[in-house]
Amino acid sequence: MTELEKKKGIAGLLDMSSALSSFAAIAVGLVVGFVVLLISNPGNAVAGFLTLLSSGLGDLKSTGQVLYYATPIIMTGLSVAFASKTGLFNIGASGQFILGAYCAILVSVKLAFLPGWMLCPLAIVAAVAAGAVWGAIPGLLKAWRNVNEVIACIMMNYIGMYLVNYLIIQTVYDQRRNITLAVPRHANVPTLGLDQLFRVGNSPSSANGGIFIAIIGAILIYIVLEKTTFGFEIKACGYNKDAAEYAGINSSRGIIMAMAVAGALAGLGGALLFLSGAGKGIDVVDTLAQEGFNGIPVALLALNNPIGVIFSGLFIAYLTVGGFNMQLYNYAPQAVEIIVSIIIYFSAAALLIKGFIQKIGKRGKEAEEKGGGDE
């Protein structure tokens, strides 16, 4: 092997470190999850684990359900990932998500007389605006008073949850079911035939055009971050705020805008879930929206790469669908939550694994350079 080939191999290792770290986190998480299944129900552990890994693609309906569950968490994953590019941790996606969902439902119910081609986009715009406003508040506090965004976001999550519960009762409450009123059919995101494509017999899936919106959103966020001046500025603020200020970049504006965009993405996720045509409504309960928190592991597993968020979101959704079928082997529904939580835990270590891989690559590169110098 020539010296040039060796250097290319080391460079390739460094470039692949992100993907390798994520795959390593998934592999370790699955192994530990299998051990949990062995402990809880050893007789069915192998069958249950294989079901977890295969049933997401077991039939067309299951595949459609993967797309359905992936849509909102891709959006909240993008929300977390985008804020991270500015050095911020957006743990407030849950509040932004539920505010966006409420505004989408409110517009759909109150303006039901509008035609579908107008009502659905209007509801989505309302959700995006609500999420942006809710996300911008922690950004303002961070930029103007240096309030830790994690603390501010956690408080905004609970304020958002209780505010939405109150507003639902005042505006769009179905007292018989303790949830929001049903969204008019013509307000839903068009299925584009996906529900009929991904079906089993007469049982269609909940797949709809929202998955395309999520994928397009991820691509647009990637372009914004990598190909625009705005993206360069917010990344510069994330890498080094002081250096960005010295270069003439308004870091305060960058922080506020980053959190507003992050909130808008989470709000869009809320709209896509509750305008999916699956008949889902917001329950009036004192519980934070789980989709907002699921966006955190999606972003971590993707190492905050917008394109990677698409695949990590699909992966978490795939496990979710597979987990439903594990109940056939006498596993409680919480079993899959444990496994996903373990994977989430190890996905948080993906950055550490990435650093370890990069360290090995750099040592190899330094050794090669030193060897060349000695010659």
mmCIF file of C-alpha atoms in Angstrom:
data_model
loop_
_atom_site.group_PDB
_atom_site.id
_atom_site.type_symbol
_atom_site.label_atom_id
_atom_site.label_comp_id
_atom_site.label_asym_id
_atom_site.label_seq_id
_atom_site.Cartn_x
_atom_site.Cartn_y
_atom_site.Cartn_z
ATOM 1 C CA MET A 1 0.000 0.000 0.000
ATOM 2 C CA THR A 2 1.437 3.366 -1.030
ATOM 3 C CA GLU A 3 1.671 6.347 1.330
ATOM 4 C CA LEU A 4 -1.084 8.121 -0.631
ATOM 5 C CA GLU A 5 -3.415 5.155 -0.244
ATOM 6 C CA LYS A 6 -2.713 5.007 3.495
ATOM 7 C CA LYS A 7 -3.537 8.683 3.907
ATOM 8 C CA LYS A 8 -6.750 8.238 1.934
ATOM 9 C CA GLY A 9 -7.695 5.337 4.175
ATOM 10 C CA ILE A 10 -7.157 7.406 7.317
ATOM 11 C CA ALA A 11 -9.110 10.320 5.859
ATOM 12 C CA GLY A 12 -11.901 7.938 4.970
ATOM 13 C CA LEU A 13 -11.968 6.671 8.544
ATOM 14 C CA LEU A 14 -12.350 10.217 9.814
ATOM 15 C CA ASP A 15 -15.144 10.925 7.329
ATOM 16 C CA MET A 16 -16.966 7.723 8.310
ATOM 17 C CA SER A 17 -16.658 8.380 12.046
ATOM 18 C CA SER A 18 -20.139 9.925 12.282
ATOM 19 C CA ALA A 19 -21.869 6.970 10.633
ATOM 20 C CA LEU A 20 -19.777 4.417 12.525
ATOM 21 C CA SER A 21 -20.537 6.003 15.882
ATOM 22 C CA SER A 22 -24.284 5.969 15.234
ATOM 23 C CA PHE A 23 -24.269 2.350 14.044
ATOM 24 C CA ALA A 24 -22.206 1.365 17.077
ATOM 25 C CA ALA A 25 -24.699 3.050 19.405
ATOM 26 C CA ILE A 26 -27.590 1.192 17.732
ATOM 27 C CA ALA A 27 -25.793 -2.155 17.879
ATOM 28 C CA VAL A 28 -24.889 -1.824 21.551
ATOM 29 C CA GLY A 29 -28.397 -0.646 22.389
ATOM 30 C CA LEU A 30 -29.975 -3.636 20.632
ATOM 31 C CA VAL A 31 -27.670 -6.079 22.387
ATOM 32 C CA VAL A 32 -28.514 -4.653 25.798
ATOM 33 C CA GLY A 33 -32.198 -4.630 24.828
ATOM 34 C CA PHE A 34 -32.004 -8.323 23.986
ATOM 35 C CA VAL A 35 -30.515 -8.992 27.408
ATOM 36 C CA VAL A 36 -33.499 -7.186 28.948
ATOM 37 C CA LEU A 37 -35.857 -9.483 27.008
ATOM 38 C CA LEU A 38 -33.928 -12.524 28.225
ATOM 39 C CA ILE A 39 -34.304 -11.406 31.811
ATOM 40 C CA SER A 40 -38.010 -10.585 31.562
ATOM 41 C CA ASN A 41 -39.172 -13.560 29.478
ATOM 42 C CA PRO A 42 -36.325 -15.900 28.447
ATOM 43 C CA GLY A 43 -38.553 -18.405 26.657
ATOM 44 C CA ASN A 44 -39.760 -15.893 24.082
ATOM 45 C CA ALA A 45 -36.735 -13.616 23.974
ATOM 46 C CA VAL A 46 -35.412 -14.739 20.581
ATOM 47 C CA ALA A 47 -38.825 -14.742 18.896
ATOM 48 C CA GLY A 48 -39.744 -11.401 20.432
ATOM 49 C CA PHE A 49 -36.446 -9.822 19.423
ATOM 50 C CA LEU A 50 -36.735 -11.077 15.849
ATOM 51 C CA THR A 51 -40.272 -9.710 15.724
ATOM 52 C CA LEU A 52 -38.998 -6.346 16.898
ATOM 53 C CA LEU A 53 -36.411 -6.301 14.120
ATOM 54 C CA SER A 54 -38.590 -7.608 11.293
ATOM 55 C CA SER A 55 -42.253 -6.746 11.767
ATOM 56 C CA GLY A 56 -41.814 -3.099 10.730
ATOM 57 C CA LEU A 57 -41.454 -4.480 7.204
ATOM 58 C CA GLY A 58 -43.643 -7.524 7.808
ATOM 59 C CA ASP A 59 -46.401 -6.236 5.544
ATOM 60 C CA LEU A 60 -47.315 -3.109 3.635
ATOM 61 C CA LYS A 61 -49.552 -1.734 6.383
ATOM 62 C CA SER A 62 -46.758 -2.002 8.949
ATOM 63 C CA THR A 63 -44.436 -0.146 6.571
ATOM 64 C CA GLY A 64 -47.053 2.578 6.198
ATOM 65 C CA GLN A 65 -47.323 2.860 9.983
ATOM 66 C CA VAL A 66 -43.557 3.336 10.164
ATOM 67 C CA LEU A 67 -43.896 6.336 7.845
ATOM 68 C CA TYR A 68 -46.794 7.650 9.943
ATOM 69 C CA TYR A 69 -44.931 7.437 13.256
ATOM 70 C CA ALA A 70 -41.715 8.778 11.740
ATOM 71 C CA THR A 71 -43.239 12.007 10.413
ATOM 72 C CA PRO A 72 -43.640 13.989 13.685
ATOM 73 C CA ILE A 73 -40.389 12.800 15.259
ATOM 74 C CA ILE A 74 -38.422 13.706 12.140
ATOM 75 C CA MET A 75 -39.724 17.251 12.559
ATOM 76 C CA THR A 76 -38.954 17.442 16.284
ATOM 77 C CA GLY A 77 -35.573 15.841 15.578
ATOM 78 C CA LEU A 78 -34.872 18.588 13.056
ATOM 79 C CA SER A 79 -35.944 21.116 15.688
ATOM 80 C CA VAL A 80 -33.401 19.826 18.197
ATOM 81 C CA ALA A 81 -30.679 19.428 15.559
ATOM 82 C CA PHE A 82 -31.112 22.932 14.170
ATOM 83 C CA ALA A 83 -30.848 24.568 17.594
ATOM 84 C CA SER A 84 -27.771 22.476 18.357
ATOM 85 C CA LYS A 85 -26.000 24.069 15.405
ATOM 86 C CA THR A 86 -26.122 27.333 17.365
ATOM 87 C CA GLY A 87 -24.768 25.687 20.481
ATOM 88 C CA LEU A 88 -28.239 25.551 22.052
ATOM 89 C CA PHE A 89 -30.088 22.565 23.501
ATOM 90 C CA ASN A 90 -33.741 22.833 22.535
ATOM 91 C CA ILE A 91 -35.404 20.635 25.124
ATOM 92 C CA GLY A 92 -38.568 22.687 24.616
ATOM 93 C CA ALA A 93 -39.727 20.890 21.453
ATOM 94 C CA SER A 94 -42.558 19.301 23.433
ATOM 95 C CA GLY A 95 -44.159 22.652 24.257
ATOM 96 C CA GLN A 96 -43.590 23.978 20.747
ATOM 97 C CA PHE A 97 -45.048 20.772 19.301
ATOM 98 C CA ILE A 98 -48.261 20.903 21.341
ATOM 99 C CA LEU A 99 -48.809 24.643 20.719
ATOM 100 C CA GLY A 100 -48.451 24.032 17.001
ATOM 101 C CA ALA A 101 -50.813 21.067 17.174
ATOM 102 C CA TYR A 102 -53.436 23.070 19.055
ATOM 103 C CA CYS A 103 -53.333 25.985 16.622
ATOM 104 C CA ALA A 104 -53.633 23.604 13.660
ATOM 105 C CA ILE A 105 -56.703 21.974 15.190
ATOM 106 C CA LEU A 106 -58.198 25.323 16.203
ATOM 107 C CA VAL A 107 -57.924 26.745 12.693
ATOM 108 C CA SER A 108 -59.240 23.517 11.149
ATOM 109 C CA VAL A 109 -62.328 23.430 13.389
ATOM 110 C CA LYS A 110 -63.179 27.112 13.459
ATOM 111 C CA LEU A 111 -62.608 27.695 9.749
ATOM 112 C CA ALA A 112 -64.100 24.417 8.566
ATOM 113 C CA PHE A 113 -66.204 26.301 6.007
ATOM 114 C CA LEU A 114 -63.086 26.971 3.918
ATOM 115 C CA PRO A 115 -62.191 24.601 1.069
ATOM 116 C CA GLY A 116 -59.525 21.991 1.772
ATOM 117 C CA TRP A 117 -56.916 23.513 -0.539
ATOM 118 C CA MET A 118 -57.028 26.623 1.621
ATOM 119 C CA LEU A 119 -57.817 25.197 5.064
ATOM 120 C CA CYS A 120 -54.991 22.667 5.341
ATOM 121 C CA PRO A 121 -52.179 25.096 4.393
ATOM 122 C CA LEU A 122 -53.672 27.750 6.680
ATOM 123 C CA ALA A 123 -53.731 25.317 9.610
ATOM 124 C CA ILE A 124 -50.114 24.354 8.935
ATOM 125 C CA VAL A 125 -49.036 28.002 8.756
ATOM 126 C CA ALA A 126 -50.764 28.656 12.087
ATOM 127 C CA ALA A 127 -48.909 25.730 13.661
ATOM 128 C CA VAL A 128 -45.564 26.900 12.300
ATOM 129 C CA ALA A 129 -46.165 30.446 13.572
ATOM 130 C CA ALA A 130 -47.217 29.246 17.040
ATOM 131 C CA GLY A 131 -44.176 26.991 17.339
ATOM 132 C CA ALA A 132 -41.870 29.797 16.183
ATOM 133 C CA VAL A 133 -43.226 32.221 18.784
ATOM 134 C CA TRP A 134 -42.974 29.634 21.558
ATOM 135 C CA GLY A 135 -39.429 28.752 20.542
ATOM 136 C CA ALA A 136 -38.335 32.368 20.229
ATOM 137 C CA ILE A 137 -39.159 33.132 23.881
ATOM 138 C CA PRO A 138 -36.296 31.045 25.348
ATOM 139 C CA GLY A 139 -34.108 32.472 22.589
ATOM 140 C CA LEU A 140 -34.938 36.010 23.666
ATOM 141 C CA LEU A 141 -34.240 35.183 27.301
ATOM 142 C CA LYS A 142 -30.915 33.617 26.325
ATOM 143 C CA ALA A 143 -29.849 36.468 24.053
ATOM 144 C CA TRP A 144 -30.913 39.395 26.255
ATOM 145 C CA ARG A 145 -30.528 38.070 29.809
ATOM 146 C CA ASN A 146 -28.305 35.011 29.316
ATOM 147 C CA VAL A 147 -30.970 32.754 30.846
ATOM 148 C CA ASN A 148 -30.001 29.109 30.393
ATOM 149 C CA GLU A 149 -32.098 27.822 27.487
ATOM 150 C CA VAL A 150 -32.557 24.392 29.077
ATOM 151 C CA ILE A 151 -34.252 25.861 32.141
ATOM 152 C CA ALA A 152 -36.297 28.269 30.037
ATOM 153 C CA CYS A 153 -37.390 25.506 27.638
ATOM 154 C CA ILE A 154 -38.433 23.174 30.461
ATOM 155 C CA MET A 155 -40.577 25.918 31.972
ATOM 156 C CA MET A 156 -42.071 26.722 28.564
ATOM 157 C CA ASN A 157 -42.946 23.037 28.100
ATOM 158 C CA TYR A 158 -45.128 23.026 31.200
ATOM 159 C CA ILE A 159 -46.575 26.450 30.515
ATOM 160 C CA GLY A 160 -47.452 25.293 27.008
ATOM 161 C CA MET A 161 -49.024 22.064 28.235
ATOM 162 C CA TYR A 162 -51.287 23.766 30.799
ATOM 163 C CA LEU A 163 -52.074 26.649 28.448
ATOM 164 C CA VAL A 164 -53.156 24.256 25.687
ATOM 165 C CA ASN A 165 -55.306 22.249 28.132
ATOM 166 C CA TYR A 166 -57.041 25.451 29.200
ATOM 167 C CA LEU A 167 -57.502 26.728 25.654
ATOM 168 C CA ILE A 168 -58.875 23.401 24.432
ATOM 169 C CA ILE A 169 -61.612 23.455 27.070
ATOM 170 C CA GLN A 170 -62.461 27.027 26.111
ATOM 171 C CA THR A 171 -62.475 26.545 22.348
ATOM 172 C CA VAL A 172 -62.408 23.057 20.784
ATOM 173 C CA TYR A 173 -63.346 20.654 23.591
ATOM 174 C CA ASP A 174 -65.157 17.348 23.120
ATOM 175 C CA GLN A 175 -66.461 16.778 26.644
ATOM 176 C CA ARG A 176 -67.570 13.209 25.992
ATOM 177 C CA ARG A 177 -64.065 12.031 25.067
ATOM 178 C CA ASN A 178 -61.961 14.597 26.962
ATOM 179 C CA ILE A 179 -60.037 15.493 23.792
ATOM 180 C CA THR A 180 -60.192 18.091 21.047
ATOM 181 C CA LEU A 181 -63.029 18.108 18.551
ATOM 182 C CA ALA A 182 -62.521 16.033 15.424
ATOM 183 C CA VAL A 183 -60.675 17.766 12.611
ATOM 184 C CA PRO A 184 -62.774 18.100 9.419
ATOM 185 C CA ARG A 185 -61.772 15.528 6.855
ATOM 186 C CA HIS A 186 -60.925 18.120 4.206
ATOM 187 C CA ALA A 187 -58.477 19.835 6.606
ATOM 188 C CA ASN A 188 -56.185 16.815 6.756
ATOM 189 C CA VAL A 189 -52.927 16.524 4.857
ATOM 190 C CA PRO A 190 -53.651 14.665 1.587
ATOM 191 C CA THR A 191 -52.798 10.980 1.725
ATOM 192 C CA LEU A 192 -51.558 11.011 -1.895
ATOM 193 C CA GLY A 193 -52.686 7.399 -2.111
ATOM 194 C CA LEU A 194 -50.138 6.209 0.450
ATOM 195 C CA ASP A 195 -52.824 4.860 2.771
ATOM 196 C CA GLN A 196 -54.097 2.637 -0.045
ATOM 197 C CA LEU A 197 -50.632 1.649 -1.203
ATOM 198 C CA PHE A 198 -49.551 0.617 2.286
ATOM 199 C CA ARG A 199 -52.458 -1.559 3.353
ATOM 200 C CA VAL A 200 -53.435 -5.140 4.107
ATOM 201 C CA GLY A 201 -56.720 -6.212 2.564
ATOM 202 C CA ASN A 202 -59.366 -3.669 3.507
ATOM 203 C CA SER A 203 -57.247 -2.227 6.322
ATOM 204 C CA PRO A 204 -55.310 0.864 5.174
ATOM 205 C CA SER A 205 -52.382 2.341 7.069
ATOM 206 C CA SER A 206 -52.202 5.890 8.406
ATOM 207 C CA ALA A 207 -49.469 6.887 5.940
ATOM 208 C CA ASN A 208 -50.020 10.267 4.322
ATOM 209 C CA GLY A 209 -48.278 13.074 2.492
ATOM 210 C CA GLY A 210 -46.827 14.401 5.730
ATOM 211 C CA ILE A 211 -43.800 12.144 5.322
ATOM 212 C CA PHE A 212 -42.891 14.005 2.134
ATOM 213 C CA ILE A 213 -43.205 17.339 3.937
ATOM 214 C CA ALA A 214 -40.867 16.034 6.646
ATOM 215 C CA ILE A 215 -38.296 14.807 4.126
ATOM 216 C CA ILE A 216 -38.439 18.052 2.127
ATOM 217 C CA GLY A 217 -38.114 19.986 5.388
ATOM 218 C CA ALA A 218 -34.960 18.059 6.305
ATOM 219 C CA ILE A 219 -33.434 18.730 2.889
ATOM 220 C CA LEU A 220 -34.263 22.442 3.125
ATOM 221 C CA ILE A 221 -32.742 22.676 6.606
ATOM 222 C CA TYR A 222 -29.584 21.009 5.286
ATOM 223 C CA ILE A 223 -29.391 23.531 2.447
ATOM 224 C CA VAL A 224 -29.958 26.435 4.837
ATOM 225 C CA LEU A 225 -27.217 25.251 7.182
ATOM 226 C CA GLU A 226 -24.658 24.332 4.542
ATOM 227 C CA LYS A 227 -25.333 26.656 1.610
ATOM 228 C CA THR A 228 -26.577 29.976 2.986
ATOM 229 C CA THR A 229 -25.092 32.941 4.818
ATOM 230 C CA PHE A 230 -27.691 32.604 7.557
ATOM 231 C CA GLY A 231 -26.669 29.001 8.137
ATOM 232 C CA PHE A 232 -23.006 29.958 8.262
ATOM 233 C CA GLU A 233 -23.708 32.677 10.806
ATOM 234 C CA ILE A 234 -25.690 30.517 13.213
ATOM 235 C CA LYS A 235 -23.102 27.735 13.002
ATOM 236 C CA ALA A 236 -20.384 30.283 13.690
ATOM 237 C CA CYS A 237 -22.285 31.398 16.809
ATOM 238 C CA GLY A 238 -22.489 27.771 17.885
ATOM 239 C CA TYR A 239 -18.802 27.060 17.408
ATOM 240 C CA ASN A 240 -17.544 30.210 19.101
ATOM 241 C CA LYS A 241 -19.842 33.068 20.058
ATOM 242 C CA ASP A 242 -17.025 35.497 20.842
ATOM 243 C CA ALA A 243 -15.247 34.837 17.564
ATOM 244 C CA ALA A 244 -18.515 35.285 15.701
ATOM 245 C CA GLU A 245 -19.082 38.638 17.396
ATOM 246 C CA TYR A 246 -15.540 39.700 16.510
ATOM 247 C CA ALA A 247 -16.248 38.798 12.869
ATOM 248 C CA GLY A 248 -19.273 41.097 12.870
ATOM 249 C CA ILE A 249 -21.991 38.477 13.325
ATOM 250 C CA ASN A 250 -24.883 39.437 15.591
ATOM 251 C CA SER A 251 -24.896 36.427 17.917
ATOM 252 C CA SER A 252 -28.019 37.571 19.784
ATOM 253 C CA ARG A 253 -30.012 37.685 16.561
ATOM 254 C CA GLY A 254 -28.610 34.297 15.601
ATOM 255 C CA ILE A 255 -29.717 32.744 18.899
ATOM 256 C CA ILE A 256 -33.235 34.155 18.641
ATOM 257 C CA MET A 257 -33.630 33.151 15.000
ATOM 258 C CA ALA A 258 -32.267 29.663 15.615
ATOM 259 C CA MET A 259 -34.719 29.029 18.433
ATOM 260 C CA ALA A 260 -37.587 30.489 16.390
ATOM 261 C CA VAL A 261 -36.792 28.203 13.452
ATOM 262 C CA ALA A 262 -36.433 25.250 15.829
ATOM 263 C CA GLY A 263 -39.836 26.049 17.337
ATOM 264 C CA ALA A 264 -41.402 26.376 13.889
ATOM 265 C CA LEU A 265 -40.141 22.909 12.938
ATOM 266 C CA ALA A 266 -41.566 21.371 16.112
ATOM 267 C CA GLY A 267 -44.868 23.197 15.568
ATOM 268 C CA LEU A 268 -45.021 21.814 12.032
ATOM 269 C CA GLY A 269 -44.515 18.340 13.481
ATOM 270 C CA GLY A 270 -47.569 18.867 15.691
ATOM 271 C CA ALA A 271 -49.666 19.884 12.707
ATOM 272 C CA LEU A 272 -48.548 16.894 10.622
ATOM 273 C CA LEU A 273 -49.492 14.455 13.379
ATOM 274 C CA PHE A 274 -52.935 15.819 14.167
ATOM 275 C CA LEU A 275 -53.829 16.581 10.548
ATOM 276 C CA SER A 276 -52.846 13.099 9.420
ATOM 277 C CA GLY A 277 -56.387 11.783 9.067
ATOM 278 C CA ALA A 278 -55.794 9.101 11.709
ATOM 279 C CA GLY A 279 -58.505 10.558 13.953
ATOM 280 C CA LYS A 280 -56.042 11.580 16.620
ATOM 281 C CA GLY A 281 -56.867 14.436 19.007
ATOM 282 C CA ILE A 282 -55.104 16.192 21.864
ATOM 283 C CA ASP A 283 -56.027 14.577 25.183
ATOM 284 C CA VAL A 284 -56.691 17.032 27.994
ATOM 285 C CA VAL A 285 -54.245 15.480 30.455
ATOM 286 C CA ASP A 286 -51.324 16.841 32.435
ATOM 287 C CA THR A 287 -48.734 15.030 30.359
ATOM 288 C CA LEU A 288 -46.067 16.517 28.120
ATOM 289 C CA ALA A 289 -46.119 15.549 24.443
ATOM 290 C CA GLN A 290 -43.787 12.591 24.053
ATOM 291 C CA GLU A 291 -43.076 13.387 20.400
ATOM 292 C CA GLY A 292 -41.150 16.465 21.505
ATOM 293 C CA PHE A 293 -38.799 14.438 23.684
ATOM 294 C CA ASN A 294 -38.447 11.682 21.075
ATOM 295 C CA GLY A 295 -36.911 14.300 18.819
ATOM 296 C CA ILE A 296 -33.902 14.481 21.132
ATOM 297 C CA PRO A 297 -32.662 10.910 20.524
ATOM 298 C CA VAL A 298 -33.508 11.250 16.833
ATOM 299 C CA ALA A 299 -31.185 14.264 16.636
ATOM 300 C CA LEU A 300 -28.501 12.634 18.793
ATOM 301 C CA LEU A 301 -28.518 9.450 16.751
ATOM 302 C CA ALA A 302 -28.155 11.536 13.575
ATOM 303 C CA LEU A 303 -25.396 13.608 15.208
ATOM 304 C CA ASN A 304 -27.474 16.703 14.378
ATOM 305 C CA ASN A 305 -27.212 16.096 10.637
ATOM 306 C CA PRO A 306 -30.548 17.066 9.001
ATOM 307 C CA ILE A 307 -30.336 14.290 6.408
ATOM 308 C CA GLY A 308 -29.383 11.797 9.092
ATOM 309 C CA VAL A 309 -32.472 12.839 11.064
ATOM 310 C CA ILE A 310 -34.658 11.323 8.328
ATOM 311 C CA PHE A 311 -33.083 7.894 8.789
ATOM 312 C CA SER A 312 -32.878 8.008 12.578
ATOM 313 C CA GLY A 313 -36.540 9.060 12.727
ATOM 314 C CA LEU A 314 -37.500 6.139 10.494
ATOM 315 C CA PHE A 315 -35.443 3.811 12.666
ATOM 316 C CA ILE A 316 -37.116 4.837 15.927
ATOM 317 C CA ALA A 317 -40.524 4.559 14.237
ATOM 318 C CA TYR A 318 -39.561 1.132 12.898
ATOM 319 C CA LEU A 319 -38.813 -0.091 16.412
ATOM 320 C CA THR A 320 -42.065 1.397 17.661
ATOM 321 C CA VAL A 321 -44.116 -0.565 15.135
ATOM 322 C CA GLY A 322 -42.114 -3.721 15.808
ATOM 323 C CA GLY A 323 -42.719 -3.299 19.515
ATOM 324 C CA PHE A 324 -46.486 -3.476 19.085
ATOM 325 C CA ASN A 325 -46.181 -6.981 17.638
ATOM 326 C CA MET A 326 -43.970 -8.124 20.515
ATOM 327 C CA GLN A 327 -47.101 -8.299 22.633
ATOM 328 C CA LEU A 328 -47.906 -11.527 20.775
ATOM 329 C CA TYR A 329 -45.090 -13.090 22.816
ATOM 330 C CA ASN A 330 -46.425 -11.922 26.179
ATOM 331 C CA TYR A 331 -44.245 -8.846 26.384
ATOM 332 C CA ALA A 332 -45.809 -5.781 27.943
ATOM 333 C CA PRO A 333 -46.101 -2.690 25.719
ATOM 334 C CA GLN A 334 -43.508 -1.057 27.940
ATOM 335 C CA ALA A 335 -40.896 -3.613 26.829
ATOM 336 C CA VAL A 336 -40.250 -1.832 23.549
ATOM 337 C CA GLU A 337 -40.110 1.478 25.389
ATOM 338 C CA ILE A 338 -37.323 0.047 27.530
ATOM 339 C CA ILE A 339 -35.424 -1.107 24.448
ATOM 340 C CA VAL A 340 -35.872 2.222 22.681
ATOM 341 C CA SER A 341 -34.796 4.013 25.858
ATOM 342 C CA ILE A 342 -31.637 1.908 25.998
ATOM 343 C CA ILE A 343 -30.877 2.745 22.367
ATOM 344 C CA ILE A 344 -31.577 6.378 23.155
ATOM 345 C CA TYR A 345 -29.154 6.206 26.051
ATOM 346 C CA PHE A 346 -26.413 4.795 23.882
ATOM 347 C CA SER A 347 -27.223 7.199 21.064
ATOM 348 C CA ALA A 348 -26.300 9.967 23.491
ATOM 349 C CA ALA A 349 -22.872 8.336 23.599
ATOM 350 C CA ALA A 350 -22.585 8.515 19.799
ATOM 351 C CA LEU A 351 -20.613 11.748 20.018
ATOM 352 C CA LEU A 352 -18.194 10.087 22.447
ATOM 353 C CA ILE A 353 -17.803 7.128 20.094
ATOM 354 C CA LYS A 354 -17.260 9.526 17.198
ATOM 355 C CA GLY A 355 -14.504 11.298 19.122
ATOM 356 C CA PHE A 356 -12.853 7.968 19.905
ATOM 357 C CA ILE A 357 -12.886 6.931 16.236
ATOM 358 C CA GLN A 358 -11.509 10.301 15.177
ATOM 359 C CA LYS A 359 -8.788 10.042 17.793
ATOM 360 C CA ILE A 360 -7.687 6.678 16.396
ATOM 361 C CA GLY A 361 -7.664 8.120 12.880
ATOM 362 C CA LYS A 362 -5.634 11.152 13.907
ATOM 363 C CA ARG A 363 -3.096 9.011 15.708
ATOM 364 C CA GLY A 364 -2.729 6.886 12.594
ATOM 365 C CA LYS A 365 -2.290 9.982 10.453
ATOM 366 C CA GLU A 366 0.313 11.431 12.815
ATOM 367 C CA ALA A 367 2.193 8.120 12.830
ATOM 368 C CA GLU A 368 2.227 8.052 9.039
ATOM 369 C CA GLU A 369 3.483 11.638 8.852
ATOM 370 C CA LYS A 370 6.150 10.934 11.452
ATOM 371 C CA GLY A 371 7.243 7.826 9.589
ATOM 372 C CA GLY A 372 7.471 9.792 6.360
ATOM 373 C CA GLY A 373 9.522 12.472 8.059
ATOM 374 C CA ASP A 374 11.967 9.944 9.446
ATOM 375 C CA GLU A 375 12.556 8.558 5.988
#
